[in-house]
Structures are given as C-alpha cells and as structure tokens.
Amino acid sequence: MRQYLDVKDRHPTAIIFFRLGDFYEMFFEDAVVASRLLDLTLTTRDKGKDDAVPMCGVPHHASRGYVAKLTELGHTVVMCEQVEDPKLAKGLVKREVVRIVTPGIVLDDEVLDPKRPRYVAAIVVDKVTKDKVGLAYLDATTGELCATELPLAAVHDELVRVAPREILAEDPTKAPLAQLRARLATAVRAPWNIAPEIADGRAELRGLALTASYARPAEAGPLAVRAAAMALAYARATQPTGALPISTLRLYEPADAVVLDEAAIANLELTETLIGKHAEGSLLDVIDDTVTAPGARRLRRWLLYPLVDVPQIRRRQDAVAWLVERGELAESIRRVLAKTADLERLAGKCTLGIATPRDLGRLRDALVELPALVALVRSGQNSLTGLPEPLDLKACLVAALPALAARLAAALVDEVPALLKDGGVIRTGRDPVVDECRRLADGGKDEILAIEAHEQEATGIASLKVRYNRVFGYYIEVTKTHLAKVPAHFIRKQTIANGERYVTAALAKLEARVVAAEETLATREAELVKAEVVACADAAPQIAAAGAALAGLDACGSLASIAARRNYCRPIVDSGYVLDIVDGRHPVIEAMLPPGTFVPNDCHLDPAAEQLVLVTGPNMAGKSTYMRQVAQIALLAQIGGFVPARSATVGVCDRVFTRVGAADNLSRGDSTFMVEMRETSSILAKATRRSLVILDEVGRGTSTFDGVSIAWAVAEHLHDAIACRTLFATHYHELVALADSRPRVRNLSVAVREHKGEIVFLRRVVAGGANKSYGIDVARLAGLPTKVVSRARQIMAQLEGGASLGSTPQLSLLPTAAPSPVVARLAALDIDRTTPLEALQLLAELKSLV
C-alpha cells in the first residue's frame, strides 16, 4: 500500500492500475469510480471494519478493454507494473509506472481508429494581452507535432477542425479560457506533469527540426513554442520507458489554408452528417476511396485544410490527372498499396519500443514492397514529362530501407506470431543459440516420446502416458487398473481420481534439459526481437517519411478513382474572383441516387458583376442542395481534386462561411434566433472580398417584419461593404427587389410546376425570383391532416386578400359589412391638390375617425 500511495501522490487525478500477480487492482476512490464505470464488483480485504479499504480489479490479460473504456470516458490511467521477477525478488516486488494512458495519448491498435489521428492539444494564453493564444497539437502514434499562434476568438474553430481528444492549458479555470471550456465538447485540463508556469519552451524542443508552410520561413513565435513544449513534455511523461517518434515541429498559420469555422464544417457535412453525426453520408465518406489508413488520414486533413496557394493546388491536380489518365496503372498501384502496412504508426511503435513481432513482420512485408511500388509508379512516366511532385516516391528509396527490409527478412520467420510469448519468432539459421535451444527442446521432446514407448513395453502397460502440465512438469500417468504393474524405480508424484502420477530419474533429467532449453530460447528470442526493434527505431524517420509519401500517393489515388468513376472534371483554379460552375452536381446526393438521375445546375458568381445571388423558391425544391453543392465543389477544387461538374472555374476562396438551418443552444442560453444572429454576425465581421458566403435563410426566427428588415440589411451589407461572393436563399420574396437597387445582385429561383392541384419539383435553378413558397403544399406532403391543410389555405386566401385576422377568439373568413371610413376617406383624397392647411385639417379628421 505504501507503493500504491506513493504512485497515487504523483498522479492524484488518474486511476491507478496497480499490478498484483495476475490482476491489476484499484483502491480507495479509484476503486469506487472504476467499479461504477466498468461494472466491477467493489470489495475489500477488511470486511466488517469501519475503515475498510474499497478495492476492485481486472485480470491483467484482459486489461486493454477496461483501460480503453476509461480513456474514452475522459479518464487517465496509470499502469504500474511489477518490474522484478517475483521468484528472484528479495522481499517486496519492486513496482514502477511503465506508461500512462490518457484520452489523447493512446497507443493500443485495438482502440485507435486507423483512419483518424489521435491528438492531444495544448493552449497557452498571452498573459499580457489575454487575446492571443499559442496552440499546438500532437499525435503520439505518428510523431506529428504542429503549432500556431492565433487570436483567442479563433481558437474554438481551430480546435473543432483539429478535433483533439484531450486539451491542456496552464490554468483552464481562469478567464479567458473559462468561456472556451464551456463551448468545447472535449474537456480542457491542466497538465499534471509540469509546473503551472512554463518557461520559454525552447529547451524542451531542442533537437527538433522546424518546418513551415510554403508562405513563410520557419520562425516560431513564443506562444507557439510554449504550447508545443507543453504538449511534448506531457506526452513524454506518459512514456517513462520509451522515446517519442517526434523529430519535427511544423509551424503554420490558419490562413495558410481555407479557414473553416465550426458552422461551415458542420453545415457542409464535411466529415459527419448534421443529423446523427454519422461518418456515412458525409463528403469525406463519398470521396474516401483510399486503400491504406495513412492515406485516409491524409485525405481527411486535406479536406479540413484546403489549399489557398494556386501553384500548390495545381501540382496536386497534376498528380490526380496523371492517375486519371492512366486508369489501369492507377489500379495496379492501388492494389500494391493495399498490401502495405501503416508505416507511419509502425515507425512510432518502434521508436516507443512497443512494436510486437507481428508489427515487425508487417513492417518487413511493407518495406519489401517499396521498390516494386516505386518502379510501378515510374513506369507511367514518359520522356517528355516526369512524375508530378506529389507522386515522387524518393523517400521510399533511401538506402536504409532496403537494408532494413533485408535484415528483418533474415531475422523473422515468414508467418510471424502475434506476440513474443507465442515463440517461434526468429528464423532458423539466424542465431546459433536459438538453433541449439530449438534442437535441444525438439530433440528432448522426441526423447520423451521414446521414454513413453520404452516404459509401455517394459511394464506391459499399453495405456501408460507421459504427460505435462505447468505445475508438475513431465510425469508418467498410470490408471488404477494397472497400478500393480508399476515398477519400483517409478517415484510417485501425485494421486488423481482414476490413477497415479509418477516420475523417473531419466524423465526428470530430460525435463530439466528441455525446460532449460525452452527458457533460454525464450530469453534469446526476446533479446533478438528487441535488437530488431532498436534497429527499426534507428530508421524510424526514414520509415515515417516513406509512409508519408505513400499516404500522399494513396490520397491522390482516391481522388483519381472517384473522378474516373463519377465523371468529375478538372477545374481551373486561379487567383481571380470568379466562381463559374457548369452543370454542377452535389457529390454526396449524386452518389446516393441512381446514376444519371441527379439534376445538374449552373452557378456564376463574380464580385465585379454577379456578386450576390438571391435564391428563392419553394420548400423542398432544392435551394439548400444547390448552395451546399457550390461550396463543396469549391472546397474539392482547392484540395486539388476533380469536381462533379461539366466544367468549373474557381477563384481561390480564403474562407467559406455557412449559415444554414435553425438550432438552439440552450446550454449557453441562446435561442434559435440568437444562434442565427451570432452566426450571421461572425460572417459579417470576418468575411473578405475573397470569401464564399452561403446563407440559407436569415431572419426566420423572429417576426416577419423584423426578419425581412434584418435579411435586407444583411444582404445590403454583403453587397456594399464586403463585396464577397454570396449565395443567399430566402423565403422573403420582398428581397428580390434588391436587384433593382443593387447592381451586382441577381435573382435565381428553383423551378416548380403546378399540375392538377399538385406541385412537381423540377430541381432546376432558373433566372428570376419566385413569388410563392408552396409551404402549405409541402405541409400536405409531410402528412398534415386534411382539415388543417384546408383551413390553412382559407386563412392564406384571407391574408392575401388584404384582410386582417383580427384578435377576436373566432376568426371570420367573411368580408366585413362595411369598409373602414378611414380607408374610404384616404381613397378619395387627391394628394396633388391638397394644400398644407387642408392636410392638417385632414389629419385631425382622420384622428377623430380612428
């Protein structure tokens, strides 16, 4: 208990898995919490005592699932192991913390999602201005470490894009991080392993290479350095027995890519659906045809960080086009790629010292494939053009990798067992000690079979068997029927229900030799496997670089495969402002429909001529689909992919904004209308002339007059002050009049046809504004009772006729008996011939009438 309490003092907020024999035990509050979360029996060794210590435990061989469940629930688990052989230890067995598993630092393949990174993020706030932040995030499985500096107001959106599983901050309870904590689904916590005040962080980062985006040199700001140091120190503290696979710190600015805030990522359903939060049905799901896990992770990053540098976009397009033009070769490349393991994470496991024999076998097999894969890719180049830059696999041909592949091939058996304890890892002929121990062990087993046959013949007991178990070792088993025939040199070892067990001097001697050989074999194999892991760790940077090159090849291959199968075109991406799409299609919806059934539509946006397009039309006609597809096409173009259209020209967007639908945020005290206004306010504050803005209804959460007024004013501001490319869908048909007073406003509508009292949605976007919303027809299609629909039509007819419904309890659809005297007097008035004095007299008269 002193050992346990010492560990608990160093990790007060974690749950301690304390190794006792074949179990991990938990005590005190840890046991209470874990028993509830893991559905374990809470017990004690001091039953009946008032000061009994609560405890619970799990078998050590089944601990992975329990640890995974706790970390998924946001807990940190400290693994405290016995580091001495209990048979050799003098006194109490020594125990030490061997690793710490946190929500953001998980290395178990059974827990990790192979297609998603696992980030821990760190935040450092400028203590003077309080409005600038350093943000860093780290994936301990691959060694990816990135850092940036940005305004405090932008941190939430960047964290949504990074999606870390754990967030660290020096003091998360104080302003200005308190509000951020309330908005994030992931908890912000203080790191347990470092002092509250972090130094400049440069000592922690010593030895790391710095890289930066294409736009600027690799210069690290002080806040970015401190955040990176915090993340790195935290991760290193979780692996006291192993190094981390981190060699480079990548510095970036959010503006190095298209800036996507939380609303844009959610509303455009880039990585998950808006309803249900499912990956299936998202844009990523539709374009992800990767065949490797690193390729899937790379494509995900590309989609969340679309490029803004035109030359870089075109280089990636060149790679996709190269593969599209060589369809058969591209498929051959993908078939070979599918056989390569996750080199990025395997390099990390080797560096951490946790690679299993099977990991080494998978690494060997992948490295063996590299030369053939490179040759296959290079076979597609011709004398006129070389390989596009993203497909250049020079990193796969460094000298260290073939040498390592040959070493692993010579050391490991063809079919490598999953775990070292399974034995049989090292190839025969690789090591004399292993070969000799195997010969002794295998030969001894043959001799044991010979002893069995000899004793059967000598005693005349045909059923005599030589058996083995872990407790008694090798023994001779004789049934009760033949006990009288047992010779004198048999030494009785154990009585069992149906007979006796014996041992002989020859059997004992042979057993000692076999057991010694097996123990030596296991020890020697462990030493040799460790040496192979160390050799792989030495080459880990080269392995990871090769893995990164293959990830890029796979991501480009995925975009090419989708483009070829779904008839996508290569867009023209330039630094202009025109967004012109001919026969554009929604990539997700098209993929769900039978081929050829999606109705394509054009879109033309130009800040100089057609900058703001007002889209009107009925509910359910396809306004939202049309606008989302424009935004998704723009993003696909800027990740370097082909797009679902007959042709497209995309002037690079610096940001994509969306305001779609209606939702409240009651936990923050925000109504639906307040959420709508917050999102609109953010767009008006941050949009630039180069941005793309998608507004699907503004002002719908309040009264009609308020809503129309707000929508009108927002549209005017986007046109007059910002001049960004905008698609603005609305049911306020009054807004179509903006085109009369604003030169760069254009009206479009989604066409419908009325036929015998029914409406038919044509899904075609046409010029001009709509004058009806067909809301009652949609309500009928949704199943509203016939009486309700009929009554709604009556009320609408009354309203369209100019009559007021009034405030009386019973609404009347009949015309009033007499017209209003005020209305009659005004109708008879000739304003052009009314003098000022007559106007004053008329005003007094009207007042008296009212």
Coordinates of N, CA, C and O in Angstrom, one line a residue, residues 780-835:
R780 N -48.8 19.5 -46.7 CA -49.6 18.4 -47.1 C -48.8 17.1 -47.4 O -49.1 16.0 -47.0
L781 N -47.7 17.3 -48.1 CA -46.8 16.2 -48.5 C -46.2 15.5 -47.2 O -46.0 14.3 -47.2
A782 N -46.0 16.4 -46.2 CA -45.5 15.8 -44.9 C -46.5 15.1 -44.1 O -46.1 14.5 -43.1
G783 N -47.8 15.1 -44.5 CA -48.8 14.4 -43.8 C -49.7 15.1 -42.8 O -50.3 14.5 -42.0
L784 N -49.7 16.5 -42.9 CA -50.6 17.2 -42.0 C -52.0 16.9 -42.3 O -52.4 16.6 -43.5
P785 N -52.9 16.8 -41.3 CA -54.3 16.4 -41.6 C -54.9 17.3 -42.6 O -54.7 18.5 -42.7
T786 N -55.8 16.7 -43.4 CA -56.5 17.4 -44.5 C -57.2 18.6 -44.0 O -57.2 19.7 -44.6
K787 N -57.9 18.5 -42.8 CA -58.6 19.6 -42.3 C -57.7 20.8 -42.0 O -58.0 22.0 -42.2
V788 N -56.5 20.5 -41.5 CA -55.6 21.6 -41.1 C -55.1 22.2 -42.4 O -55.0 23.4 -42.5
V789 N -54.8 21.4 -43.4 CA -54.3 21.9 -44.7 C -55.4 22.8 -45.3 O -55.1 23.9 -45.8
S790 N -56.6 22.4 -45.3 CA -57.7 23.2 -45.9 C -57.9 24.5 -45.2 O -58.1 25.5 -45.8
R791 N -57.9 24.4 -43.8 CA -58.0 25.6 -43.1 C -56.9 26.6 -43.3 O -57.1 27.8 -43.4
A792 N -55.7 26.1 -43.5 CA -54.5 26.9 -43.8 C -54.7 27.6 -45.1 O -54.4 28.8 -45.3
R793 N -55.2 26.9 -46.1 CA -55.5 27.6 -47.4 C -56.5 28.7 -47.3 O -56.4 29.7 -47.9
Q794 N -57.5 28.5 -46.5 CA -58.5 29.5 -46.3 C -57.9 30.8 -45.6 O -58.1 31.9 -46.1
I795 N -57.1 30.5 -44.6 CA -56.5 31.7 -43.9 C -55.5 32.4 -44.8 O -55.5 33.6 -44.9
M796 N -54.8 31.6 -45.6 CA -53.8 32.3 -46.6 C -54.6 33.1 -47.6 O -54.2 34.2 -47.9
A797 N -55.7 32.6 -48.1 CA -56.5 33.4 -49.0 C -57.0 34.7 -48.4 O -57.0 35.7 -49.1
Q798 N -57.4 34.6 -47.2 CA -57.9 35.9 -46.5 C -56.7 36.9 -46.4 O -56.9 38.0 -46.6
L799 N -55.5 36.4 -46.0 CA -54.4 37.2 -45.8 C -53.9 37.8 -47.1 O -53.6 39.0 -47.2
E800 N -53.9 37.0 -48.2 CA -53.5 37.5 -49.5 C -54.5 38.6 -50.0 O -54.2 39.4 -50.8
G801 N -55.8 38.5 -49.5 CA -56.8 39.4 -49.9 C -56.7 40.7 -49.2 O -57.5 41.7 -49.4
G802 N -55.8 40.8 -48.3 CA -55.6 42.1 -47.5 C -56.3 42.2 -46.3 O -56.3 43.2 -45.6
A803 N -57.2 41.2 -45.9 CA -58.0 41.3 -44.7 C -57.1 40.9 -43.5 O -56.2 40.1 -43.6
S804 N -57.5 41.5 -42.4 CA -56.8 41.2 -41.1 C -57.6 40.1 -40.4 O -58.8 40.0 -40.4
L805 N -56.8 39.2 -39.7 CA -57.4 38.1 -39.0 C -58.0 38.6 -37.7 O -58.8 38.0 -37.0
G806 N -57.5 39.8 -37.2 CA -58.0 40.4 -36.0 C -57.5 39.7 -34.8 O -56.7 38.8 -34.8
S807 N -58.1 40.1 -33.7 CA -57.7 39.5 -32.4 C -58.8 38.8 -31.7 O -58.7 38.5 -30.5
T808 N -60.0 38.7 -32.4 CA -61.1 38.1 -31.7 C -60.9 36.6 -31.6 O -60.2 36.0 -32.4
P809 N -61.6 35.9 -30.6 CA -61.4 34.5 -30.5 C -61.8 33.7 -31.7 O -61.2 32.7 -32.1
Q810 N -62.9 34.2 -32.4 CA -63.4 33.4 -33.6 C -62.9 34.2 -34.9 O -63.3 35.3 -35.1
L811 N -62.1 33.5 -35.7 CA -61.7 34.1 -36.9 C -62.8 34.0 -38.0 O -63.5 33.0 -38.1
S812 N -63.0 35.1 -38.7 CA -64.1 35.1 -39.7 C -63.4 35.3 -41.1 O -62.6 36.1 -41.3
L813 N -63.8 34.4 -42.0 CA -63.3 34.5 -43.3 C -64.2 35.3 -44.2 O -64.0 35.4 -45.4
L814 N -65.4 35.8 -43.7 CA -66.3 36.6 -44.5 C -65.8 38.0 -44.5 O -65.2 38.5 -43.6
P815 N -66.1 38.7 -45.6 CA -65.7 40.2 -45.7 C -66.5 41.0 -44.7 O -67.6 40.6 -44.3
T816 N -65.9 42.1 -44.3 CA -66.6 42.9 -43.3 C -67.8 43.6 -43.9 O -67.8 43.8 -45.2
A817 N -68.8 44.0 -43.1 CA -70.0 44.5 -43.6 C -69.8 45.8 -44.3 O -70.5 46.1 -45.3
A818 N -68.9 46.7 -43.8 CA -68.7 48.0 -44.4 C -67.2 48.3 -44.4 O -66.5 47.9 -43.5
P819 N -66.7 49.0 -45.5 CA -65.3 49.3 -45.5 C -65.0 50.4 -44.4 O -65.9 51.1 -43.9
S820 N -63.8 50.4 -44.0 CA -63.3 51.3 -43.0 C -63.5 52.8 -43.5 O -63.1 53.1 -44.6
P821 N -64.1 53.7 -42.6 CA -64.2 55.1 -43.1 C -62.9 55.8 -43.3 O -62.8 56.7 -44.1
V822 N -61.9 55.4 -42.5 CA -60.6 55.9 -42.7 C -60.0 55.6 -44.1 O -59.5 56.5 -44.8
V823 N -60.2 54.3 -44.5 CA -59.7 53.8 -45.8 C -60.5 54.6 -46.9 O -59.9 55.0 -47.9
A824 N -61.8 54.7 -46.7 CA -62.6 55.4 -47.7 C -62.2 56.8 -47.9 O -62.1 57.4 -49.0
R825 N -61.9 57.5 -46.8 CA -61.6 58.9 -46.8 C -60.2 59.1 -47.5 O -60.1 60.0 -48.4
L826 N -59.3 58.2 -47.2 CA -57.9 58.3 -47.8 C -58.0 57.9 -49.3 O -57.3 58.5 -50.2
A827 N -58.9 57.0 -49.7 CA -59.0 56.6 -51.1 C -59.5 57.8 -51.9 O -59.2 57.9 -53.1
A828 N -60.4 58.6 -51.3 CA -61.0 59.7 -52.1 C -60.1 60.9 -52.1 O -60.4 61.9 -52.8
L829 N -58.9 60.9 -51.4 CA -58.1 62.1 -51.3 C -57.2 62.3 -52.6 O -56.7 61.3 -53.1
D830 N -57.1 63.5 -53.1 CA -56.3 63.9 -54.2 C -55.1 64.6 -53.6 O -55.1 65.8 -53.3
I831 N -54.0 63.9 -53.4 CA -52.8 64.5 -52.7 C -52.3 65.7 -53.4 O -51.9 66.7 -52.8
D832 N -52.2 65.6 -54.8 CA -51.6 66.7 -55.6 C -52.3 68.0 -55.4 O -51.7 69.1 -55.6
R833 N -53.6 68.0 -55.0 CA -54.3 69.2 -54.9 C -54.7 69.6 -53.5 O -55.5 70.4 -53.2
T834 N -54.0 68.9 -52.6 CA -54.2 69.2 -51.1 C -53.2 70.2 -50.6 O -52.0 70.0 -50.8
T835 N -53.7 71.3 -50.1 CA -52.8 72.3 -49.5 C -52.4 71.9 -48.1 O -52.9 71.1 -47.5

